[in-house]
Amino acid sequence: MEFLLNHHIAFSLLLGFLLDCVLGDPYCFPHPVRFMGSLISFLEKRLNKSSDSPKIQRLKGLFLVLVLISASFFVPFAILFLCKLIHPALFLAVESIMCYQCIAAKSLCSESMKVYRELKKNDLPAARKAVSMIVGRDTEILDENGIAKAAVETVAENASDGVVAPIFFMTFFGTAGGMVYKAVNTMDSMIAYKNERYRNFGFFAAKIDDFANFIPARICAILMIFSSLILSIFPAKQRFRPLNAVKIFFRDRYKHASPNSAQTESVAAGALGLQLAGDTVYEGKTEKKDFIGDKLREIEAKDIIRANILMYSATILAVGISVYSVTQCVL
């Protein structure tokens, strides 16, 4: 037990990852992100007033950010502290569950694979509905290639946001740090929009998310490049292109409004030999975007599987490196 306590982050992180691989995100199981989302909605409805000046809107948005970050750190920290006082085994169990709840690899894979299955059945309406659950763009106008591309882009981008970044924060800042990251990412997904309602109120949420993801996005991209190298030894049907992944990464990794999103997306585009991104329609309006990658071949439904293989390979590398690093630091 003493050995496990001395390496508790490594143990909890590894067990949390294994739990995510097996269980994913059961809808019936209470998840911290749902509570975070409820708190964000509660505060946003009471703070975000269109009658306020832009400066006041930003200050209120900053207040929401500080409340969420504080709550997301101190609540899990207090729970773990009390669990450790009660019994070390309880502490390890609860910390492992918290680590499991910070990692979203299985749910990302499961939701994107729903799109793949509908495409394989040639049910485009069902595929559009499935992909609409994981992207913010208008999906009713997408053809088969557009649906597959949207799913691949989501897996590539969220490989960092939903998987590697939480692992990074838990490795360096503990389980409570991982929960803080989830809060930052949740705020970004809920209020960091550049529309009239959120342009000012969500300003700090967007900036803090960019800051929090800056290093993890680049680490994830590098891990995906190494993953594509490892995966390139597999048969031609699953062929990955590590050299092209490096080429497209250095060429296209800033072709996005976000400083982080194209880091992993460019690697995925290069590794799979695809052209991703391009103009996208949101709420009936076309948003001009640069293409990422070269069109070495047409995208197909199986690229969703390949994107998930790349994501999981990078995740396994991230967990392995994190566990090794943490154990070495405490020896």
XYZ file of C-alpha atoms in Angstrom:
331
model
C 0.000 0.000 0.000
C 2.868 2.368 0.786
C 4.313 1.776 -2.682
C 0.952 2.611 -4.299
C 0.572 5.763 -2.202
C 4.062 6.902 -3.150
C 3.113 6.440 -6.810
C -0.554 7.306 -6.481
C -0.774 9.562 -9.529
C 0.847 6.929 -11.751
C -1.422 4.191 -10.348
C -4.607 6.261 -10.566
C -3.812 7.534 -14.048
C -3.133 4.042 -15.382
C -6.221 2.565 -13.708
C -8.314 5.528 -14.846
C -7.241 4.989 -18.441
C -8.069 1.283 -18.238
C -11.480 2.089 -16.768
C -12.135 4.493 -19.635
C -11.138 1.812 -22.158
C -13.646 -0.596 -20.630
C -16.497 1.642 -19.475
C -16.323 4.846 -21.478
C -18.790 7.454 -20.243
C -21.994 5.683 -19.087
C -24.954 8.046 -19.347
C -26.357 6.769 -16.047
C -23.162 7.531 -14.116
C -22.813 11.054 -12.647
C -19.979 12.925 -14.357
C -18.197 16.060 -13.062
C -18.441 17.707 -16.501
C -22.238 17.613 -16.236
C -22.060 19.451 -12.911
C -19.595 21.912 -14.408
C -21.959 22.480 -17.313
C -24.888 23.057 -14.967
C -22.907 25.585 -12.938
C -21.774 27.387 -16.107
C -25.372 27.593 -17.362
C -26.600 28.788 -13.957
C -24.027 31.587 -13.743
C -24.205 32.553 -17.416
C -27.962 33.094 -17.311
C -27.609 35.402 -14.316
C -24.449 37.270 -15.321
C -24.557 37.641 -19.093
C -26.716 40.690 -19.812
C -26.876 42.262 -23.273
C -27.493 45.646 -21.627
C -24.012 45.601 -20.038
C -21.082 47.323 -21.693
C -18.449 45.090 -23.362
C -16.051 45.763 -20.481
C -18.591 44.708 -17.853
C -19.473 41.607 -19.882
C -15.807 40.606 -19.959
C -15.413 41.179 -16.217
C -18.479 39.080 -15.492
C -17.154 36.391 -17.793
C -13.846 36.485 -15.900
C -15.766 36.095 -12.626
C -17.456 32.961 -14.010
C -14.070 31.578 -15.078
C -12.561 32.153 -11.623
C -15.545 30.548 -9.870
C -15.401 27.457 -12.107
C -11.638 27.038 -11.788
C -11.757 27.455 -8.004
C -14.630 25.019 -7.557
C -13.078 22.483 -9.928
C -9.828 22.520 -7.953
C -10.959 22.735 -4.343
C -13.899 20.307 -4.484
C -11.892 17.297 -5.755
C -8.912 18.326 -3.596
C -11.116 18.333 -0.490
C -12.759 15.032 -1.411
C -9.393 13.330 -1.926
C -8.037 14.827 1.301
C -10.969 13.429 3.298
C -10.695 10.049 1.568
C -7.024 9.817 2.492
C -7.858 10.530 6.131
C -10.444 7.750 6.122
C -8.369 5.060 4.391
C -5.569 4.958 1.791
C -7.471 2.385 -0.305
C -10.483 4.707 -0.493
C -8.198 7.544 -1.572
C -6.695 5.452 -4.382
C -10.105 4.244 -5.525
C -11.646 7.723 -5.625
C -8.596 9.262 -7.283
C -8.653 6.539 -9.952
C -12.329 7.251 -10.639
C -11.568 10.973 -10.966
C -8.733 10.242 -13.406
C -11.077 7.991 -15.356
C -13.619 10.807 -15.569
C -11.000 13.200 -16.950
C -10.167 10.962 -19.936
C -12.614 10.765 -22.845
C -10.919 8.414 -25.320
C -13.632 5.741 -25.292
C -16.532 8.181 -25.645
C -14.741 10.009 -28.501
C -14.189 6.702 -30.262
C -17.729 5.443 -29.576
C -19.463 8.589 -30.822
C -17.364 8.799 -33.992
C -17.866 5.102 -34.685
C -21.624 5.653 -34.656
C -21.027 7.861 -37.699
C -18.925 5.137 -39.324
C -21.611 2.479 -38.811
C -24.334 4.646 -40.354
C -22.112 5.437 -43.324
C -21.438 1.734 -43.854
C -25.204 1.178 -43.963
C -25.469 4.008 -46.535
C -27.941 5.746 -44.226
C -26.933 9.381 -44.806
C -29.737 10.957 -42.702
C -28.734 8.798 -39.726
C -25.040 9.532 -40.361
C -25.759 13.272 -40.458
C -27.629 12.992 -37.166
C -24.788 10.996 -35.591
C -22.113 13.460 -36.681
C -24.251 16.410 -35.537
C -23.779 15.115 -31.978
C -20.014 15.693 -32.118
C -19.593 18.759 -34.370
C -20.966 22.300 -34.327
C -21.303 22.800 -38.091
C -24.466 22.424 -40.171
C -24.658 18.720 -41.008
C -27.844 18.509 -43.068
C -25.967 19.688 -46.170
C -23.058 17.227 -45.850
C -22.559 14.403 -48.337
C -20.874 11.099 -47.468
C -17.357 12.527 -47.783
C -18.279 15.629 -45.792
C -19.691 13.500 -42.968
C -16.584 11.314 -42.820
C -14.329 14.381 -42.904
C -16.226 16.037 -40.039
C -15.857 12.905 -37.904
C -12.133 12.547 -38.668
C -11.517 16.225 -37.846
C -13.346 15.854 -34.530
C -11.329 12.797 -33.512
C -8.073 14.515 -34.507
C -8.829 17.745 -32.634
C -10.223 16.076 -29.523
C -7.300 13.683 -29.285
C -5.666 16.594 -27.507
C -8.622 18.355 -25.847
C -10.360 15.247 -24.555
C -7.493 12.855 -23.928
C -3.842 13.933 -23.977
C -4.347 17.374 -22.397
C -6.118 15.973 -19.281
C -3.341 13.370 -18.958
C -0.764 16.178 -19.178
C -2.488 18.210 -16.449
C -2.931 15.224 -14.141
C 0.727 14.287 -14.582
C 2.028 17.730 -13.630
C -0.738 19.148 -11.404
C -2.431 16.099 -9.919
C -6.002 14.922 -10.207
C -7.421 18.294 -9.152
C -5.374 19.868 -11.941
C -7.016 17.488 -14.397
C -10.429 18.580 -13.148
C -9.457 22.230 -13.600
C -8.531 21.477 -17.195
C -11.916 19.810 -17.761
C -13.596 22.940 -16.399
C -11.572 25.179 -18.740
C -12.398 22.962 -21.714
C -16.089 22.846 -20.774
C -16.269 26.630 -20.520
C -14.660 26.912 -23.934
C -17.249 24.586 -25.461
C -20.174 26.421 -23.855
C -19.448 30.147 -23.817
C -16.336 30.829 -25.923
C -18.155 31.693 -29.142
C -17.568 34.708 -31.363
C -21.237 35.555 -31.728
C -23.092 38.538 -30.326
C -24.073 36.807 -27.090
C -20.668 35.439 -26.114
C -18.072 37.570 -27.923
C -17.268 39.550 -24.777
C -18.680 37.358 -22.020
C -16.690 34.343 -23.231
C -13.513 36.284 -24.015
C -11.501 35.073 -21.002
C -12.854 31.523 -21.264
C -11.509 31.340 -24.825
C -8.138 32.865 -23.935
C -7.590 30.594 -20.931
C -8.479 27.546 -23.029
C -5.945 28.614 -25.675
C -3.313 29.023 -22.947
C -4.136 25.720 -21.234
C -4.001 23.765 -24.504
C -0.899 25.392 -25.962
C 1.646 22.825 -24.725
C -0.636 19.724 -24.636
C -1.752 20.244 -28.263
C 1.848 20.230 -29.443
C 2.755 17.254 -27.276
C -0.241 15.383 -28.672
C 0.798 16.246 -32.234
C 4.304 14.882 -31.610
C 2.868 11.707 -30.054
C 0.607 11.275 -33.084
C 3.614 11.586 -35.392
C 5.438 8.858 -33.455
C 2.251 6.800 -33.487
C 2.001 7.099 -37.269
C 5.606 5.879 -37.489
C 4.802 2.836 -35.352
C 1.555 2.174 -37.229
C 3.234 2.487 -40.632
C 4.545 -1.078 -40.294
C 1.000 -2.454 -40.616
C -0.493 -3.771 -43.907
C -1.260 -1.447 -46.810
C -4.967 -1.116 -45.975
C -4.047 0.622 -42.741
C -0.994 2.429 -44.136
C 0.015 5.559 -42.251
C 2.426 8.143 -43.619
C 4.801 9.417 -40.881
C 6.969 11.527 -43.210
C 3.909 13.199 -44.694
C 2.572 13.736 -41.174
C 5.737 15.674 -40.304
C 5.560 17.652 -43.554
C 1.920 18.696 -43.129
C 2.403 19.391 -39.423
C 5.112 21.982 -40.047
C 3.309 23.441 -43.052
C -0.321 23.590 -41.899
C -0.376 23.538 -38.084
C -1.384 27.203 -37.857
C -4.096 27.102 -40.525
C -6.886 27.545 -37.996
C -8.421 30.394 -36.034
C -7.312 28.612 -32.866
C -3.543 28.396 -32.226
C -4.007 24.789 -31.078
C -6.697 23.006 -33.084
C -4.694 22.512 -36.289
C -1.697 21.054 -34.448
C -3.220 17.580 -34.220
C -5.510 17.994 -37.218
C -2.522 18.659 -39.485
C -0.786 15.502 -38.257
C -3.905 13.411 -38.858
C -4.321 14.880 -42.349
C -0.699 14.117 -43.209
C -0.632 10.668 -41.632
C -3.811 9.614 -43.448
C -3.029 11.380 -46.734
C -6.188 13.460 -46.585
C -7.226 17.062 -47.109
C -9.194 18.273 -44.098
C -10.834 21.570 -43.050
C -11.834 24.039 -45.780
C -14.969 26.199 -45.882
C -17.582 25.173 -43.310
C -21.209 26.197 -42.822
C -22.404 27.303 -39.373
C -26.049 28.330 -38.842
C -26.499 28.836 -42.574
C -23.397 31.027 -42.964
C -20.249 29.844 -44.732
C -17.047 30.370 -42.765
C -13.918 30.577 -44.892
C -11.174 28.215 -43.730
C -7.863 27.101 -45.179
C -7.441 23.502 -46.237
C -5.201 21.340 -44.067
C -3.224 18.589 -45.777
C -2.915 17.417 -49.368
C -5.556 15.361 -51.136
C -3.459 12.270 -51.832
C -6.670 10.228 -51.964
C -10.401 10.544 -51.360
C -11.612 10.325 -47.798
C -13.691 7.246 -46.910
C -15.657 5.962 -43.923
C -12.755 3.740 -42.827
C -10.707 6.870 -42.167
C -12.803 7.323 -39.033
C -11.393 4.009 -37.801
C -7.877 5.036 -38.790
C -8.231 8.369 -36.963
C -9.311 6.506 -33.828
C -6.379 4.101 -34.132
C -4.063 7.116 -34.336
C -5.790 8.739 -31.355
C -5.581 5.610 -29.188
C -1.951 5.004 -30.119
C -1.043 8.545 -29.060
C -3.057 8.066 -25.845
C -1.210 4.865 -24.956
C 2.112 6.638 -25.521
C 0.947 9.569 -23.360
C -0.148 7.301 -20.508
C 3.046 5.252 -20.719
C 5.304 8.308 -20.689
C 3.308 9.919 -17.867
C 3.348 6.822 -15.667
C 7.070 6.315 -16.259
C 7.883 9.987 -15.612
C 5.889 10.172 -12.398
C 7.367 6.976 -10.978
C 10.902 8.098 -11.822
C 10.376 11.471 -10.155
C 9.422 9.928 -6.815
C 12.065 7.219 -6.730
